[in-house]
mmCIF file of C-alpha atoms in Angstrom:
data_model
loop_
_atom_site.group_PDB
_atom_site.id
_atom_site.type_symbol
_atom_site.label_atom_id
_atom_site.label_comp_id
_atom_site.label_asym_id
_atom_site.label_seq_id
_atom_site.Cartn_x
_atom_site.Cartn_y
_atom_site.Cartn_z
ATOM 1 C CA UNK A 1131 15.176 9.116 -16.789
ATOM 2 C CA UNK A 1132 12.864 8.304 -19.317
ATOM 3 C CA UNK A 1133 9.682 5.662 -18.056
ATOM 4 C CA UNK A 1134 7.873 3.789 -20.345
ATOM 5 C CA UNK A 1135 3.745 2.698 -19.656
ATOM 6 C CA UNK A 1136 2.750 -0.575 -19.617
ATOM 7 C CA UNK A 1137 -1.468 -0.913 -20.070
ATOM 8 C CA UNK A 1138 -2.033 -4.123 -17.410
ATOM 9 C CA UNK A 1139 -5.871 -4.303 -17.978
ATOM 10 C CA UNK A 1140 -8.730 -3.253 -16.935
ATOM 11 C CA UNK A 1141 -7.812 -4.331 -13.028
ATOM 12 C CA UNK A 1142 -4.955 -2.088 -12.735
ATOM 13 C CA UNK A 1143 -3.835 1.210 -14.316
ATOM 14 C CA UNK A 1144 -0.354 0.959 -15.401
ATOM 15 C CA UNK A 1145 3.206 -0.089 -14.371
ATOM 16 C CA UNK A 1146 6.181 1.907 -14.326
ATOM 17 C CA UNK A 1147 9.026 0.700 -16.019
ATOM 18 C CA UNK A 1148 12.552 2.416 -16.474
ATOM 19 C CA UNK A 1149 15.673 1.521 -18.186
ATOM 20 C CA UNK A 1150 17.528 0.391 -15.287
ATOM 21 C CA UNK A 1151 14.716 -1.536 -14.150
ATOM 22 C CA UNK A 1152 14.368 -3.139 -17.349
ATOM 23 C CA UNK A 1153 17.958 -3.918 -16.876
ATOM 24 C CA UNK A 1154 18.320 -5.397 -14.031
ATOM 25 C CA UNK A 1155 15.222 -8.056 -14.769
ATOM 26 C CA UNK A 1156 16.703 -9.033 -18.207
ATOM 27 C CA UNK A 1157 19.570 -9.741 -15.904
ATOM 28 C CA UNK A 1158 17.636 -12.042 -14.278
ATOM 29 C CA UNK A 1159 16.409 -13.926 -17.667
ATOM 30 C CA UNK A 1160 19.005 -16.525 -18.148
ATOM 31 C CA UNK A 1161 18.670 -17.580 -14.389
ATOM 32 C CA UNK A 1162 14.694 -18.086 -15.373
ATOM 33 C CA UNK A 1163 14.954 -22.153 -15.487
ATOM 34 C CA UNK A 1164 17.127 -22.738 -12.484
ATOM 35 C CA UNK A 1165 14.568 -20.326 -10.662
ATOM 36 C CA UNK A 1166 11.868 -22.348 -11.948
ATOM 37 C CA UNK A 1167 13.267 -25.460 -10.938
ATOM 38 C CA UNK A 1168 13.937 -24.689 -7.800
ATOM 39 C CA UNK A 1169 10.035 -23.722 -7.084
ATOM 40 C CA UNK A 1170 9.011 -27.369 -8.730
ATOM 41 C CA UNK A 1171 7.692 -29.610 -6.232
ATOM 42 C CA UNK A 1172 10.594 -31.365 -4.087
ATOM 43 C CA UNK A 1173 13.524 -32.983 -5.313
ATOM 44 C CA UNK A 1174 14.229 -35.028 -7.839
ATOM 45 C CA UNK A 1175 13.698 -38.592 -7.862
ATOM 46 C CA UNK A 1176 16.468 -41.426 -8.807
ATOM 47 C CA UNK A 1177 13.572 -44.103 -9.543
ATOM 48 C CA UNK A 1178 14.369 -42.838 -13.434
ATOM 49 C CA UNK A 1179 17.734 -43.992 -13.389
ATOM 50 C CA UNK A 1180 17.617 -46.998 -11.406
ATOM 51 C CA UNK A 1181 16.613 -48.941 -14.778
ATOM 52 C CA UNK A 1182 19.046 -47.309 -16.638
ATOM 53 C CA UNK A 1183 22.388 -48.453 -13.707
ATOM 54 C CA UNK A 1184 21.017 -51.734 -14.071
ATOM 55 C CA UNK A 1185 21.055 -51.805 -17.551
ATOM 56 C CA UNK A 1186 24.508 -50.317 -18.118
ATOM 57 C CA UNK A 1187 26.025 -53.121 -15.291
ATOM 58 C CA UNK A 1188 24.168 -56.040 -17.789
ATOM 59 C CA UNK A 1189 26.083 -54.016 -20.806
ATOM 60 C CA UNK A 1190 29.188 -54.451 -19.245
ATOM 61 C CA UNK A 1191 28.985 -57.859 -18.658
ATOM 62 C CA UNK A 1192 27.879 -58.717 -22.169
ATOM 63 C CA UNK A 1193 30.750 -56.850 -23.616
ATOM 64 C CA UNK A 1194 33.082 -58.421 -21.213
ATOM 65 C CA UNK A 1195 31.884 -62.085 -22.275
ATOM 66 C CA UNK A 1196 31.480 -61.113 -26.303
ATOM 67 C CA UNK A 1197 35.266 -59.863 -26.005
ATOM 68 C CA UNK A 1198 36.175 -63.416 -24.568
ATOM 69 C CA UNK A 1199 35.373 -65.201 -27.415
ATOM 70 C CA UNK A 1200 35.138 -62.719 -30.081
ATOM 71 C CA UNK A 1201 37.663 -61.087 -32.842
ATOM 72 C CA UNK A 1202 36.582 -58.217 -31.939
ATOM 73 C CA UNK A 1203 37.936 -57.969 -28.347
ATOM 74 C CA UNK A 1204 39.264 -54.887 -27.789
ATOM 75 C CA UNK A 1205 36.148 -53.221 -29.557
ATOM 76 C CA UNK A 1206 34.281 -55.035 -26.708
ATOM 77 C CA UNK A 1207 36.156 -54.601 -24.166
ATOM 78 C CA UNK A 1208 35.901 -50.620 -24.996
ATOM 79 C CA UNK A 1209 31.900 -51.064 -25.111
ATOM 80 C CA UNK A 1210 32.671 -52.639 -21.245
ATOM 81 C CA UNK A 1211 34.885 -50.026 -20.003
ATOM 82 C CA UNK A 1212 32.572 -47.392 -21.068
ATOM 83 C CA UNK A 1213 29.166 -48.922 -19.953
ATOM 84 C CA UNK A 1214 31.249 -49.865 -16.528
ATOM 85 C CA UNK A 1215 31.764 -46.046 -16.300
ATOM 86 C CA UNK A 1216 28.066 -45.706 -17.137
ATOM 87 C CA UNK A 1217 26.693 -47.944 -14.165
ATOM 88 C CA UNK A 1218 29.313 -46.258 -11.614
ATOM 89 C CA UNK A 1219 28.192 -42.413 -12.662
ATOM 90 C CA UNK A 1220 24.540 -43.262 -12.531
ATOM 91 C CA UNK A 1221 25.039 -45.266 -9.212
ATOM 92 C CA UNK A 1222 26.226 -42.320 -7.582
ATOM 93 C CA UNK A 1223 23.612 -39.917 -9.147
ATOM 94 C CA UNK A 1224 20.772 -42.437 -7.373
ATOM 95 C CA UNK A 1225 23.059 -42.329 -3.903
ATOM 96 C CA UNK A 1226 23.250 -38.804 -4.356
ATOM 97 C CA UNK A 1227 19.630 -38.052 -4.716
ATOM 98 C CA UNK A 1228 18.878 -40.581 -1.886
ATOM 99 C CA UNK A 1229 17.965 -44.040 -3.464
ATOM 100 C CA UNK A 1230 19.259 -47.401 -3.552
ATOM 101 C CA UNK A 1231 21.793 -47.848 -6.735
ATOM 102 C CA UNK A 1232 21.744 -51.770 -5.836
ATOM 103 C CA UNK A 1233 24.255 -53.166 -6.887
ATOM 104 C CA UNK A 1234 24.394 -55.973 -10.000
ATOM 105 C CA UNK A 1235 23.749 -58.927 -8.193
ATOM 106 C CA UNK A 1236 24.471 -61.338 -11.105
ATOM 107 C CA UNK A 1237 28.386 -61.400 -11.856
ATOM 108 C CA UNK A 1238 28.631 -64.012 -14.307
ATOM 109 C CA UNK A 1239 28.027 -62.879 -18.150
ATOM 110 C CA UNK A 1240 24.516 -63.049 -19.497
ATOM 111 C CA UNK A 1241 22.618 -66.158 -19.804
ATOM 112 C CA UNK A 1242 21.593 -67.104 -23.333
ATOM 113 C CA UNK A 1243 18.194 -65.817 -24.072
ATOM 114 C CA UNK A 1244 16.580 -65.288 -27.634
ATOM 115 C CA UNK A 1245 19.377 -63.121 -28.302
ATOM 116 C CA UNK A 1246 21.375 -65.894 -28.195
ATOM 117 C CA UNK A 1247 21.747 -67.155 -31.493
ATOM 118 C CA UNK A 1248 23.164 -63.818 -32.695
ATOM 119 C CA UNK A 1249 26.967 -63.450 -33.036
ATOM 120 C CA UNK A 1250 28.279 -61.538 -30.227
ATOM 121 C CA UNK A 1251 28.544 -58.160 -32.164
ATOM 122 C CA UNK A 1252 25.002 -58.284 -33.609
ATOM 123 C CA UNK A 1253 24.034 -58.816 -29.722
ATOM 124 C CA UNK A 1254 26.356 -56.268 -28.230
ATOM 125 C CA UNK A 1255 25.000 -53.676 -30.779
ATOM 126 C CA UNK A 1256 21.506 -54.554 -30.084
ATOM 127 C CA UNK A 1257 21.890 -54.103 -26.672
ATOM 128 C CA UNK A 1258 23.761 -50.812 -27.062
ATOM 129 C CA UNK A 1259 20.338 -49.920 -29.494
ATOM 130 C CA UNK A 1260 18.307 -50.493 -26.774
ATOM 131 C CA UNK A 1261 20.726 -48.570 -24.312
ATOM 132 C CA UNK A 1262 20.285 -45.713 -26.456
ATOM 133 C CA UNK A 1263 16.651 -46.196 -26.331
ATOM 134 C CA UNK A 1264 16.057 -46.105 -23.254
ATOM 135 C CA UNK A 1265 18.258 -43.257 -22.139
ATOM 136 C CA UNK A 1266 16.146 -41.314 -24.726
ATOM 137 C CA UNK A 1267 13.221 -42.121 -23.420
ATOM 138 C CA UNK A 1268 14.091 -41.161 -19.685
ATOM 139 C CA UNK A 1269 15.600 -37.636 -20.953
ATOM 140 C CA UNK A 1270 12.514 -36.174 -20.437
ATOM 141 C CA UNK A 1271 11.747 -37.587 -16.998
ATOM 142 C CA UNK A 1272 14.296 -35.598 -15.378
ATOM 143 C CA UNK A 1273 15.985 -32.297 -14.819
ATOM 144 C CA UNK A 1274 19.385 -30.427 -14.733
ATOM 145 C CA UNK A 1275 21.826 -32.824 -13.750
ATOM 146 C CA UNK A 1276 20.269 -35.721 -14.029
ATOM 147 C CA UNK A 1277 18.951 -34.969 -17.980
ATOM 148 C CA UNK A 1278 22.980 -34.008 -19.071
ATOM 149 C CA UNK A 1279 24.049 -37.457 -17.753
ATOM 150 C CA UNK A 1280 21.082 -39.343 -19.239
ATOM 151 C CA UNK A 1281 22.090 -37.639 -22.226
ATOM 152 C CA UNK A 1282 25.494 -38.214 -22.066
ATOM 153 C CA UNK A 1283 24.688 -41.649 -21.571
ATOM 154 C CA UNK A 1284 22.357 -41.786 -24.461
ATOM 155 C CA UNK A 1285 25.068 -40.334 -26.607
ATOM 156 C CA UNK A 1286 27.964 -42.776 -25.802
ATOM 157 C CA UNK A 1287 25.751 -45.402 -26.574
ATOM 158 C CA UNK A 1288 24.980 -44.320 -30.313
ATOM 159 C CA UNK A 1289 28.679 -43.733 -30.193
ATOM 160 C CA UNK A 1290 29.642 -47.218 -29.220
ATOM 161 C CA UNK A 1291 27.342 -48.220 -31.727
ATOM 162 C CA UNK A 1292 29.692 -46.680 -34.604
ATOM 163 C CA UNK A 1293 32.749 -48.938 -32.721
ATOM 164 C CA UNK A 1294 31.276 -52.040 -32.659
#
Protein backbone atom coordinates (compact mmCIF):
# COMPACT_ATOMS: atom_id res chain seq x y z
CA UNK A 1 0.00 0.00 0.00
CA UNK A 2 1.63 2.91 -1.14
CA UNK A 3 1.02 6.39 1.34
CA UNK A 4 1.50 9.60 0.10
CA UNK A 5 2.78 12.86 2.63
CA UNK A 6 0.91 15.71 2.95
CA UNK A 7 3.22 18.90 4.57
CA UNK A 8 0.20 20.57 6.98
CA UNK A 9 2.44 23.44 8.32
CA UNK A 10 4.46 24.30 10.67
CA UNK A 11 1.72 23.15 13.58
CA UNK A 12 1.66 19.65 12.59
CA UNK A 13 4.03 17.20 10.87
CA UNK A 14 2.27 15.39 8.22
CA UNK A 15 -0.90 13.39 7.34
CA UNK A 16 -1.13 10.05 6.06
CA UNK A 17 -3.01 9.50 3.14
CA UNK A 18 -3.58 6.15 1.14
CA UNK A 19 -5.39 5.22 -1.91
CA UNK A 20 -8.33 3.80 -0.34
CA UNK A 21 -8.57 6.60 1.89
CA UNK A 22 -8.40 8.94 -0.83
CA UNK A 23 -11.18 6.92 -2.20
CA UNK A 24 -13.51 6.75 0.03
CA UNK A 25 -13.45 10.84 0.72
CA UNK A 26 -13.76 11.62 -3.06
CA UNK A 27 -16.75 9.43 -2.47
CA UNK A 28 -17.95 11.74 -0.26
CA UNK A 29 -17.41 14.92 -2.74
CA UNK A 30 -20.63 15.09 -4.57
CA UNK A 31 -22.59 14.80 -1.18
CA UNK A 32 -20.35 18.11 -0.15
CA UNK A 33 -23.46 20.71 -0.62
CA UNK A 34 -26.22 18.68 0.92
CA UNK A 35 -23.65 18.18 3.89
CA UNK A 36 -23.14 21.75 3.95
CA UNK A 37 -26.60 22.58 3.97
CA UNK A 38 -27.55 20.60 6.43
CA UNK A 39 -24.89 22.33 9.00
CA UNK A 40 -26.40 25.99 7.84
CA UNK A 41 -28.22 27.57 10.53
CA UNK A 42 -31.94 26.11 10.89
CA UNK A 43 -34.35 25.64 8.31
CA UNK A 44 -35.35 27.36 5.64
CA UNK A 45 -37.67 30.11 5.67
CA UNK A 46 -40.99 30.47 3.33
CA UNK A 47 -41.06 34.43 3.93
CA UNK A 48 -39.16 34.31 0.22
CA UNK A 49 -41.94 32.82 -1.43
CA UNK A 50 -44.82 34.28 0.18
CA UNK A 51 -44.46 37.34 -2.40
CA UNK A 52 -43.96 35.22 -5.10
CA UNK A 53 -47.76 32.81 -4.22
CA UNK A 54 -49.28 36.05 -4.08
CA UNK A 55 -48.09 37.19 -7.14
CA UNK A 56 -48.74 34.07 -9.21
CA UNK A 57 -52.70 34.03 -7.64
CA UNK A 58 -52.89 38.03 -9.10
CA UNK A 59 -51.39 36.37 -12.54
CA UNK A 60 -54.04 34.09 -12.70
CA UNK A 61 -56.65 36.32 -12.30
CA UNK A 62 -55.38 38.77 -14.88
CA UNK A 63 -55.10 36.07 -17.42
CA UNK A 64 -58.46 34.79 -16.54
CA UNK A 65 -60.10 38.39 -17.11
CA UNK A 66 -57.69 39.31 -20.38
CA UNK A 67 -59.02 35.84 -21.87
CA UNK A 68 -62.69 37.16 -21.26
CA UNK A 69 -62.52 39.81 -23.47
CA UNK A 70 -59.58 39.16 -25.54
CA UNK A 71 -58.80 37.27 -29.07
CA UNK A 72 -56.39 35.78 -27.59
CA UNK A 73 -58.28 33.55 -25.09
CA UNK A 74 -56.96 30.41 -25.06
CA UNK A 75 -53.32 31.95 -25.00
CA UNK A 76 -54.64 33.49 -21.72
CA UNK A 77 -56.31 31.13 -20.38
CA UNK A 78 -52.92 28.89 -20.74
CA UNK A 79 -50.94 31.90 -18.94
CA UNK A 80 -53.94 31.19 -16.02
CA UNK A 81 -53.72 27.56 -15.85
CA UNK A 82 -50.07 27.68 -15.51
CA UNK A 83 -49.68 30.62 -12.98
CA UNK A 84 -52.80 28.76 -11.05
CA UNK A 85 -50.35 25.78 -10.87
CA UNK A 86 -47.70 28.29 -9.80
CA UNK A 87 -49.66 29.75 -6.67
CA UNK A 88 -50.83 26.04 -5.61
CA UNK A 89 -46.97 24.55 -5.75
CA UNK A 90 -45.57 27.51 -3.93
CA UNK A 91 -48.54 27.45 -1.39
CA UNK A 92 -47.63 24.16 -0.36
CA UNK A 93 -43.80 24.80 -0.32
CA UNK A 94 -44.70 27.81 2.45
CA UNK A 95 -47.18 25.09 4.38
CA UNK A 96 -44.52 22.74 4.10
CA UNK A 97 -41.78 24.77 5.58
CA UNK A 98 -44.25 26.06 8.27
CA UNK A 99 -45.72 29.50 7.12
CA UNK A 100 -48.90 30.92 6.22
CA UNK A 101 -49.51 30.55 2.19
CA UNK A 102 -52.71 32.93 2.76
CA UNK A 103 -54.78 32.53 0.55
CA UNK A 104 -55.81 35.32 -2.40
CA UNK A 105 -58.28 37.15 -0.69
CA UNK A 106 -59.41 39.23 -3.73
CA UNK A 107 -61.41 36.90 -6.28
CA UNK A 108 -62.58 39.28 -8.69
CA UNK A 109 -60.01 40.16 -11.69
CA UNK A 110 -57.65 43.06 -11.18
CA UNK A 111 -58.76 46.51 -10.72
CA UNK A 112 -57.60 48.97 -13.37
CA UNK A 113 -54.45 50.61 -12.29
CA UNK A 114 -51.85 52.48 -14.59
CA UNK A 115 -51.59 49.38 -16.40
CA UNK A 116 -54.81 49.87 -17.44
CA UNK A 117 -54.75 51.53 -20.57
CA UNK A 118 -52.65 48.74 -22.11
CA UNK A 119 -54.41 46.06 -24.22
CA UNK A 120 -54.76 43.00 -22.28
CA UNK A 121 -51.71 41.18 -23.90
CA UNK A 122 -49.27 44.09 -23.46
CA UNK A 123 -50.53 43.84 -19.63
CA UNK A 124 -50.50 40.10 -19.30
CA UNK A 125 -46.89 40.09 -20.71
CA UNK A 126 -45.81 42.78 -18.47
CA UNK A 127 -46.94 41.12 -15.65
CA UNK A 128 -45.43 37.79 -16.70
CA UNK A 129 -41.94 40.27 -17.12
CA UNK A 130 -42.20 41.13 -13.79
CA UNK A 131 -43.05 37.43 -12.69
CA UNK A 132 -39.91 36.50 -14.19
CA UNK A 133 -38.25 39.21 -12.35
CA UNK A 134 -38.96 38.55 -9.37
CA UNK A 135 -38.51 34.81 -9.29
CA UNK A 136 -34.94 35.75 -10.41
CA UNK A 137 -34.35 37.82 -7.91
CA UNK A 138 -35.49 35.39 -5.01
CA UNK A 139 -33.28 32.43 -6.63
CA UNK A 140 -30.64 33.34 -4.61
CA UNK A 141 -32.50 33.69 -1.32
CA UNK A 142 -33.07 30.13 -1.01
CA UNK A 143 -31.79 26.61 -1.14
CA UNK A 144 -32.36 23.06 -2.60
CA UNK A 145 -35.88 22.72 -3.06
CA UNK A 146 -37.03 25.79 -2.72
CA UNK A 147 -34.29 27.44 -5.49
CA UNK A 148 -35.47 24.46 -8.34
CA UNK A 149 -39.10 25.63 -7.91
CA UNK A 150 -38.28 29.36 -7.88
CA UNK A 151 -36.50 28.51 -10.88
CA UNK A 152 -38.91 26.57 -12.42
CA UNK A 153 -41.18 29.25 -11.80
CA UNK A 154 -38.90 31.83 -13.21
CA UNK A 155 -38.59 29.74 -16.31
CA UNK A 156 -42.33 29.19 -17.15
CA UNK A 157 -42.73 32.68 -16.91
CA UNK A 158 -40.14 33.67 -19.74
CA UNK A 159 -41.84 30.77 -21.38
CA UNK A 160 -45.32 32.15 -21.21
CA UNK A 161 -43.84 35.17 -22.35
CA UNK A 162 -42.99 33.50 -25.90
CA UNK A 163 -47.08 32.36 -25.87
CA UNK A 164 -48.56 35.41 -25.29
Amino acid sequence: METVDIPRGTLSSSVSLNRRRLLGLSALLPWAPVLLGCSASGAPSPEPLVPLATNAAEDERLARATAAEAEFSEQAELVAQVRAEHAKALRREIERLGGDPGTPTNTSPPSPGSDSTKPGRARLRSALREAQGRAEETVPLVSGHQAGLVGSVSAACASLLEVV
